[in-house]
Structure formats: C-alpha cells, structure tokens
C-alpha cells in the first residue's frame, strides 16, 4: 500500500541532514550500498547538489530505460523540492491532472517514486537523490533509508 501524503512529508523531514556537500557524497554512496545490498546492482542512482550532478551509478543489471526514469524523477524533485512519490500521492486519483495543472509532459516528468530531496535541517533542499530500477516505492524507500543511514553517521 502506498504511503499517504502526510507520511511522505514526514519522511522528507525526518531524512534532513546536518550538512551535505561534496565531502559527504562518498558516505551517501556507502549508505546506498549498505542499505541496498544486492539491489545496488539493479539500480541507477543519481546524486545532485544544487542541481549539479555529483555522482551517477549504473548497476550491472540496468539499462538505458533506467536512465530515462532517472531524468523524469529528477525533474520532479528539481521543480517541486519534494519527492516524486509525494506528487504521485497528491495526484493518485487523477494523474493526468498533474500534467495539465503544471503544463508538464510525460517525456520529461513522471509522478512515480524514486526521486527524493536532500535537505539540510533549518535550511531546506540542497540536492536530490534519484533511484531507478526497483518498484517505484522500493526506489523511494532505498533513497529514504540511505539518507537516514547517512544522518545517523552525522550524529
């Protein structure tokens, strides 16, 4: 069962970090490997800071289709500063309304899980973590739990 809007927003807030910059990227990648375990080879991962790509991983069991999904999820986070799963939850009853209301197209945007904002406490969104390769909700959960793992290391 998909998470509701309130739970997704709570996750986004709970995953806020003390800091996130280029020196934290390797730790986040380690967290993704730790949390994802065997699934790490099944996913593509994109990490951005201030809309700049700072890391990309293409698992050995992925295809260019995963890259296309990364692009669509990334655009959602860049535009709304929220997770792509939140947009899916908001428009669950009428997904077409998302595209009509925002003047966006399906070739560049997808309201599916896997795009997650990287936030800093008392600051806001400073980046994004995008995952593609599992179910969209599993992509979302991998991103969320990797950020929680990184947060626990920041102590």
mmCIF file of C-alpha atoms in Angstrom:
data_model
loop_
_atom_site.group_PDB
_atom_site.id
_atom_site.type_symbol
_atom_site.label_atom_id
_atom_site.label_comp_id
_atom_site.label_asym_id
_atom_site.label_seq_id
_atom_site.Cartn_x
_atom_site.Cartn_y
_atom_site.Cartn_z
ATOM 1 C CA UNK A 1 0.000 0.000 0.000
ATOM 2 C CA UNK A 2 1.344 3.392 -0.991
ATOM 3 C CA UNK A 3 2.281 5.907 1.679
ATOM 4 C CA UNK A 4 -0.068 8.851 2.099
ATOM 5 C CA UNK A 5 0.963 12.482 1.665
ATOM 6 C CA UNK A 6 1.463 13.141 5.384
ATOM 7 C CA UNK A 7 3.762 10.131 5.820
ATOM 8 C CA UNK A 8 5.834 11.064 2.778
ATOM 9 C CA UNK A 9 6.284 14.651 4.011
ATOM 10 C CA UNK A 10 7.232 13.282 7.435
ATOM 11 C CA UNK A 11 9.860 11.046 5.780
ATOM 12 C CA UNK A 12 11.275 14.006 3.878
ATOM 13 C CA UNK A 13 11.552 15.996 7.104
ATOM 14 C CA UNK A 14 12.948 13.043 9.081
ATOM 15 C CA UNK A 15 15.676 12.486 6.484
ATOM 16 C CA UNK A 16 17.057 16.032 6.762
ATOM 17 C CA UNK A 17 20.799 16.047 7.316
ATOM 18 C CA UNK A 18 23.064 18.209 9.472
ATOM 19 C CA UNK A 19 25.106 19.027 6.360
ATOM 20 C CA UNK A 20 25.538 17.829 2.801
ATOM 21 C CA UNK A 21 28.277 18.874 0.413
ATOM 22 C CA UNK A 22 30.806 17.258 -1.909
ATOM 23 C CA UNK A 23 32.709 15.742 1.007
ATOM 24 C CA UNK A 24 29.544 13.809 2.020
ATOM 25 C CA UNK A 25 28.838 12.182 -1.355
ATOM 26 C CA UNK A 26 31.080 9.145 -0.802
ATOM 27 C CA UNK A 27 29.410 8.491 2.567
ATOM 28 C CA UNK A 28 25.974 8.643 0.948
ATOM 29 C CA UNK A 29 27.111 6.178 -1.724
ATOM 30 C CA UNK A 30 28.362 3.860 1.042
ATOM 31 C CA UNK A 31 24.977 4.164 2.751
ATOM 32 C CA UNK A 32 23.219 3.305 -0.514
ATOM 33 C CA UNK A 33 25.387 0.193 -0.903
ATOM 34 C CA UNK A 34 24.787 -0.799 2.727
ATOM 35 C CA UNK A 35 21.019 -0.273 2.630
ATOM 36 C CA UNK A 36 20.559 -1.544 -0.925
ATOM 37 C CA UNK A 37 22.824 -4.597 -0.596
ATOM 38 C CA UNK A 38 22.155 -6.927 -3.562
ATOM 39 C CA UNK A 39 19.742 -4.383 -5.066
ATOM 40 C CA UNK A 40 22.640 -1.964 -5.653
ATOM 41 C CA UNK A 41 23.445 -3.831 -8.895
ATOM 42 C CA UNK A 42 19.808 -3.467 -10.034
ATOM 43 C CA UNK A 43 19.570 0.312 -9.794
ATOM 44 C CA UNK A 44 20.789 3.510 -11.348
ATOM 45 C CA UNK A 45 21.486 6.280 -8.859
ATOM 46 C CA UNK A 46 21.940 9.992 -9.407
ATOM 47 C CA UNK A 47 23.059 12.411 -6.701
ATOM 48 C CA UNK A 48 22.852 16.157 -7.229
ATOM 49 C CA UNK A 49 23.900 19.154 -5.155
ATOM 50 C CA UNK A 50 22.326 22.478 -6.138
ATOM 51 C CA UNK A 51 21.085 20.862 -9.361
ATOM 52 C CA UNK A 52 24.664 19.829 -10.274
ATOM 53 C CA UNK A 53 25.270 16.123 -10.937
ATOM 54 C CA UNK A 54 27.950 14.961 -8.500
ATOM 55 C CA UNK A 55 27.510 11.165 -8.732
ATOM 56 C CA UNK A 56 25.993 8.622 -11.104
ATOM 57 C CA UNK A 57 25.898 4.834 -10.765
ATOM 58 C CA UNK A 58 24.552 2.375 -13.328
ATOM 59 C CA UNK A 59 24.140 -1.075 -11.794
ATOM 60 C CA UNK A 60 25.202 -4.034 -13.910
ATOM 61 C CA UNK A 61 21.569 -5.147 -14.202
ATOM 62 C CA UNK A 62 20.241 -1.821 -15.519
ATOM 63 C CA UNK A 63 19.518 -0.434 -18.981
ATOM 64 C CA UNK A 64 19.137 2.973 -20.585
ATOM 65 C CA UNK A 65 15.452 2.811 -19.617
ATOM 66 C CA UNK A 66 16.554 3.335 -16.003
ATOM 67 C CA UNK A 67 18.454 6.443 -17.086
ATOM 68 C CA UNK A 68 15.275 7.783 -18.701
ATOM 69 C CA UNK A 69 13.318 7.224 -15.468
ATOM 70 C CA UNK A 70 16.117 8.941 -13.503
ATOM 71 C CA UNK A 71 15.711 12.012 -15.720
ATOM 72 C CA UNK A 72 11.930 12.158 -15.205
ATOM 73 C CA UNK A 73 12.125 11.697 -11.420
ATOM 74 C CA UNK A 74 14.995 14.184 -11.158
ATOM 75 C CA UNK A 75 12.900 16.833 -12.903
ATOM 76 C CA UNK A 76 10.102 16.374 -10.354
ATOM 77 C CA UNK A 77 12.442 16.937 -7.391
ATOM 78 C CA UNK A 78 14.145 19.871 -9.125
ATOM 79 C CA UNK A 79 10.809 21.573 -9.823
ATOM 80 C CA UNK A 80 8.900 20.869 -6.601
ATOM 81 C CA UNK A 81 11.615 20.332 -3.925
ATOM 82 C CA UNK A 82 9.663 17.272 -2.798
ATOM 83 C CA UNK A 83 9.854 13.576 -3.538
ATOM 84 C CA UNK A 84 8.378 12.257 -6.748
ATOM 85 C CA UNK A 85 6.326 9.829 -4.635
ATOM 86 C CA UNK A 86 4.630 12.808 -2.971
ATOM 87 C CA UNK A 87 3.453 14.084 -6.352
ATOM 88 C CA UNK A 88 2.181 10.575 -7.111
ATOM 89 C CA UNK A 89 0.227 10.594 -3.823
ATOM 90 C CA UNK A 90 -1.192 14.074 -4.433
ATOM 91 C CA UNK A 91 -2.457 13.103 -7.879
ATOM 92 C CA UNK A 92 -3.310 9.465 -7.118
ATOM 93 C CA UNK A 93 -6.950 9.913 -8.129
ATOM 94 C CA UNK A 94 -6.183 11.812 -11.336
ATOM 95 C CA UNK A 95 -2.577 11.530 -12.589
ATOM 96 C CA UNK A 96 -3.448 13.392 -15.801
ATOM 97 C CA UNK A 97 -4.317 16.457 -13.718
ATOM 98 C CA UNK A 98 -0.660 16.685 -12.649
ATOM 99 C CA UNK A 99 0.442 17.214 -16.242
ATOM 100 C CA UNK A 100 -2.460 19.539 -17.108
ATOM 101 C CA UNK A 101 -2.229 21.666 -13.931
ATOM 102 C CA UNK A 102 1.528 22.143 -14.216
ATOM 103 C CA UNK A 103 1.888 22.379 -18.000
ATOM 104 C CA UNK A 104 4.322 19.458 -17.994
ATOM 105 C CA UNK A 105 4.741 16.468 -20.287
ATOM 106 C CA UNK A 106 5.249 12.758 -19.711
ATOM 107 C CA UNK A 107 8.501 12.659 -21.669
ATOM 108 C CA UNK A 108 10.233 14.856 -19.072
ATOM 109 C CA UNK A 109 8.293 14.223 -15.837
ATOM 110 C CA UNK A 110 6.999 11.114 -14.085
ATOM 111 C CA UNK A 111 4.989 11.013 -10.892
ATOM 112 C CA UNK A 112 6.449 7.779 -9.592
ATOM 113 C CA UNK A 113 8.567 7.130 -6.529
ATOM 114 C CA UNK A 114 12.344 7.242 -6.529
ATOM 115 C CA UNK A 115 13.195 10.928 -6.568
ATOM 116 C CA UNK A 116 13.998 12.187 -3.060
ATOM 117 C CA UNK A 117 15.104 15.663 -1.948
ATOM 118 C CA UNK A 118 18.279 16.012 0.085
ATOM 119 C CA UNK A 119 17.522 18.519 2.791
ATOM 120 C CA UNK A 120 19.548 20.203 5.497
ATOM 121 C CA UNK A 121 17.922 20.914 8.862
ATOM 122 C CA UNK A 122 16.790 24.529 9.187
ATOM 123 C CA UNK A 123 17.926 25.251 5.623
ATOM 124 C CA UNK A 124 15.829 23.318 3.097
ATOM 125 C CA UNK A 125 16.514 21.342 -0.043
ATOM 126 C CA UNK A 126 20.104 21.438 -1.302
ATOM 127 C CA UNK A 127 20.131 18.441 -3.597
ATOM 128 C CA UNK A 128 18.458 15.275 -4.718
ATOM 129 C CA UNK A 129 18.913 11.527 -4.613
ATOM 130 C CA UNK A 130 17.286 9.691 -7.502
ATOM 131 C CA UNK A 131 16.935 5.893 -7.696
ATOM 132 C CA UNK A 132 15.561 3.774 -10.558
ATOM 133 C CA UNK A 133 15.485 0.011 -11.020
ATOM 134 C CA UNK A 134 13.187 -1.464 -8.379
ATOM 135 C CA UNK A 135 9.477 -0.765 -7.955
ATOM 136 C CA UNK A 136 8.922 2.952 -7.600
ATOM 137 C CA UNK A 137 8.071 2.603 -3.915
ATOM 138 C CA UNK A 138 11.189 0.475 -3.318
ATOM 139 C CA UNK A 139 13.257 3.123 -5.124
ATOM 140 C CA UNK A 140 11.782 5.712 -2.743
ATOM 141 C CA UNK A 141 12.450 3.559 0.324
ATOM 142 C CA UNK A 142 16.071 2.911 -0.709
ATOM 143 C CA UNK A 143 16.691 6.650 -1.037
ATOM 144 C CA UNK A 144 14.944 7.399 2.260
ATOM 145 C CA UNK A 145 16.753 4.731 4.274
ATOM 146 C CA UNK A 146 20.139 5.620 2.766
ATOM 147 C CA UNK A 147 19.625 9.228 3.862
ATOM 148 C CA UNK A 148 18.634 8.048 7.353
ATOM 149 C CA UNK A 149 21.793 5.941 7.476
ATOM 150 C CA UNK A 150 23.924 8.920 6.452
ATOM 151 C CA UNK A 151 22.102 11.066 9.013
ATOM 152 C CA UNK A 152 22.953 8.577 11.786
ATOM 153 C CA UNK A 153 26.647 8.893 10.880
ATOM 154 C CA UNK A 154 26.453 12.672 11.189
ATOM 155 C CA UNK A 155 25.308 12.124 14.732
#
